[in-house]
Amino acid sequence: MSHGKTLQENAEQFFDKIFDKHKEQMSCAKGCAKCCHTDISIFTWEAELIVDWFMALGESDKNRLKSLWLYDQQKGEDQYGKEAMPCTFLYDNACSIYEARPIICRTQGAPLFVNDAVDACPLNFTEHFPQKTDWLELSRLNTLSSLVQMNFEAGYSFLNEERIELKDLRKILSIL
Ligand code: SF4
């Protein structure tokens, strides 16, 4: 398994552990996609994992996704109550690339330690934050992610930059 995939899985396991422990203080659930009302870019090592995942799908699943992505998206509301466009992969409040979603998406909702402070979705931990051992150190995760990128050799010629916007990645997937 690649270092990048391991990093993604570790981040997801951390989130699952926090959710199991603090679910009464967390609103994260299927159908809540407020944190997906955003526009993000990702390292190309993650984009390659998404492309590999997509290429491994059967033709009918690929075509189903390509058809879905032709639909116009509607504005929604982010976790701060502000009107916002959804992520390019969000349809019916569900992530259409869920199994291959980027690392940042796997950590949303957890307490994130960043810039000497702990932060989380405003819908979570409204009473109090959990103890420090349950915070995800974002700078450490970002450093590890950068290290994976430094050692990344793209297997696809269109992933020759350091980062890619998800909306550009969707355009590429749509013509593969
Ligand atoms: S890739 Fe999926 S999980 Fe991540 S922001 Fe977009 S819709 Fe949400």
Coordinates of C-alpha atoms and ligand atoms in Angstrom, one line a residue:
M1 CA 0.0 0.0 0.0
S2 CA 1.3 3.5 -0.8
H3 CA 2.4 5.9 1.9
G4 CA -0.4 8.3 0.8
K5 CA -3.1 5.6 1.1
T6 CA -1.8 4.7 4.6
L7 CA -1.9 8.3 5.6
Q8 CA -5.5 8.7 4.4
E9 CA -6.5 5.5 6.3
N10 CA -4.8 6.6 9.5
A11 CA -6.6 10.0 9.3
E12 CA -9.9 8.2 8.8
Q13 CA -9.2 5.8 11.7
F14 CA -8.4 8.8 13.9
F15 CA -11.7 10.4 13.0
D16 CA -13.6 7.1 13.6
K17 CA -12.0 6.8 17.0
I18 CA -13.0 10.4 17.9
F19 CA -16.5 9.9 16.6
D20 CA -16.9 6.7 18.6
K21 CA -15.8 8.4 21.7
H22 CA -17.6 11.7 21.3
K23 CA -20.6 11.0 19.1
E24 CA -23.0 12.7 21.5
Q25 CA -21.1 15.9 20.8
M26 CA -20.8 15.5 17.0
S27 CA -23.4 16.2 14.3
C28 CA -21.5 14.3 11.6
A29 CA -23.9 11.9 9.9
K30 CA -24.9 10.8 6.4
G31 CA -26.8 13.6 4.8
C32 CA -25.0 16.4 6.6
A33 CA -22.6 17.8 3.9
K34 CA -22.2 21.4 5.2
C35 CA -18.4 21.1 5.3
C36 CA -18.6 20.0 1.6
H37 CA -19.9 23.4 0.6
T38 CA -16.4 24.5 -0.3
D39 CA -13.9 24.5 -3.1
I40 CA -10.7 22.7 -2.4
S41 CA -7.4 21.8 -4.1
I42 CA -5.4 18.7 -3.3
F43 CA -1.9 17.4 -3.8
T44 CA -1.6 15.4 -7.0
W45 CA -0.6 12.3 -5.0
E46 CA -4.2 12.3 -3.8
A47 CA -5.5 13.1 -7.2
E48 CA -3.7 10.0 -8.6
L49 CA -5.4 7.8 -6.0
I50 CA -8.8 9.2 -7.1
V51 CA -8.0 8.6 -10.7
D52 CA -6.8 5.1 -10.0
W53 CA -10.0 4.4 -8.0
F54 CA -12.1 5.8 -10.9
M55 CA -10.3 3.8 -13.5
A56 CA -10.8 0.6 -11.5
L57 CA -14.6 1.0 -11.6
G58 CA -16.7 -0.9 -14.0
E59 CA -18.0 0.9 -17.1
S60 CA -21.5 1.2 -15.8
D61 CA -20.3 2.9 -12.6
K62 CA -18.0 5.2 -14.6
N63 CA -20.8 6.2 -16.9
R64 CA -23.2 6.7 -14.0
L65 CA -20.8 9.1 -12.4
K66 CA -20.1 10.9 -15.7
S67 CA -23.8 11.4 -16.2
L68 CA -24.3 12.6 -12.6
W69 CA -21.5 15.2 -13.0
L70 CA -23.4 16.7 -16.0
Y71 CA -26.1 18.0 -13.7
D72 CA -25.9 21.6 -12.5
Q73 CA -25.2 21.9 -8.8
Q74 CA -27.4 24.0 -6.5
K75 CA -26.2 26.4 -3.9
G76 CA -26.5 25.2 -0.3
E77 CA -25.4 26.3 3.1
D78 CA -22.1 25.7 4.8
Q79 CA -21.4 24.9 8.4
Y80 CA -21.4 28.6 9.3
G81 CA -24.9 29.2 7.8
K82 CA -23.5 31.0 4.8
E83 CA -24.9 30.4 1.3
A84 CA -22.2 28.5 -0.7
M85 CA -21.7 26.3 -3.8
P86 CA -21.1 22.7 -3.0
C87 CA -17.9 20.8 -3.8
T88 CA -17.8 19.7 -7.4
F89 CA -18.2 16.1 -6.3
L90 CA -21.2 16.7 -4.0
Y91 CA -24.6 15.6 -5.3
D92 CA -27.7 15.1 -3.2
N93 CA -25.6 15.8 -0.2
A94 CA -23.5 12.8 -0.8
C95 CA -19.9 12.6 -2.0
S96 CA -19.8 10.9 -5.4
I97 CA -16.1 9.8 -4.8
Y98 CA -16.6 8.9 -1.2
E99 CA -14.3 5.8 -1.2
A100 CA -11.5 7.8 -2.7
R101 CA -12.2 11.2 -1.0
P102 CA -9.1 13.3 0.0
I103 CA -7.5 13.3 3.4
I104 CA -9.0 16.7 4.4
C105 CA -12.5 15.3 3.9
R106 CA -11.7 12.4 6.1
T107 CA -10.8 14.7 9.0
Q108 CA -13.6 17.2 8.9
G109 CA -15.6 17.4 12.1
A110 CA -12.8 16.2 14.3
P111 CA -11.1 18.7 16.7
L112 CA -8.2 20.1 14.7
F113 CA -5.2 21.7 16.4
V114 CA -4.0 24.5 14.2
N115 CA -2.2 27.8 14.8
D116 CA -1.9 27.1 18.6
A117 CA -5.7 26.6 18.9
V118 CA -8.2 23.9 18.6
D119 CA -11.0 24.3 16.1
A120 CA -13.8 22.1 14.8
C121 CA -17.0 22.4 12.8
P122 CA -19.3 24.8 14.7
L123 CA -22.0 22.2 14.8
N124 CA -19.7 19.9 16.9
F125 CA -18.4 20.2 20.4
T126 CA -20.7 23.1 21.2
E127 CA -20.4 22.4 25.0
H128 CA -16.7 21.8 25.3
F129 CA -13.7 20.4 23.3
P130 CA -12.4 17.0 24.2
Q131 CA -9.0 16.6 25.9
K132 CA -5.8 17.3 23.9
T133 CA -5.0 13.7 23.1
D134 CA -8.2 13.7 21.0
W135 CA -7.1 16.6 18.8
L136 CA -5.7 16.0 15.3
E137 CA -2.5 18.0 14.8
L138 CA -3.2 19.5 11.4
S139 CA 0.4 20.8 10.8
R140 CA 1.8 17.3 11.4
L141 CA -0.7 15.8 8.9
N142 CA 0.1 18.5 6.4
T143 CA 3.8 17.9 6.8
L144 CA 3.4 14.2 6.2
S145 CA 1.2 14.9 3.2
S146 CA 3.9 17.2 1.8
L147 CA 6.5 14.5 2.3
V148 CA 4.4 12.1 0.3
Q149 CA 4.1 14.8 -2.5
M150 CA 7.9 15.3 -2.5
N151 CA 8.4 11.6 -3.3
F152 CA 5.5 11.5 -5.7
E153 CA 6.1 10.6 -9.4
A154 CA 2.9 11.0 -11.3
G155 CA 1.7 8.0 -13.2
Y156 CA -0.5 10.2 -15.4
S157 CA 0.9 13.1 -17.5
F158 CA -2.0 15.4 -16.5
L159 CA -0.9 15.2 -12.9
N160 CA 2.4 17.0 -13.4
E161 CA 1.7 20.0 -11.1
E162 CA 1.9 20.0 -7.3
R163 CA -1.7 20.6 -6.7
I164 CA -5.0 20.4 -8.6
E165 CA -8.4 21.9 -8.0
L166 CA -11.1 19.2 -7.5
K167 CA -13.3 20.9 -10.2
D168 CA -10.4 20.4 -12.7
L169 CA -10.0 16.8 -11.6
R170 CA -13.7 16.2 -12.2
K171 CA -13.3 17.6 -15.8
I172 CA -10.4 15.1 -16.3
L173 CA -12.3 12.2 -14.9
S174 CA -15.3 13.1 -17.2
I175 CA -13.3 12.5 -20.3
L176 CA -11.3 9.3 -19.2
Ligands
SF4_1 S1 -14.5 15.4 -2.2 FE1 -16.4 14.6 -1.3 S2 -16.1 14.6 0.9 FE2 -14.6 16.0 0.0 S3 -15.5 18.1 -0.1 FE3 -16.0 17.1 -2.0 S4 -18.0 16.1 -1.7 FE4 -17.1 16.5 0.3

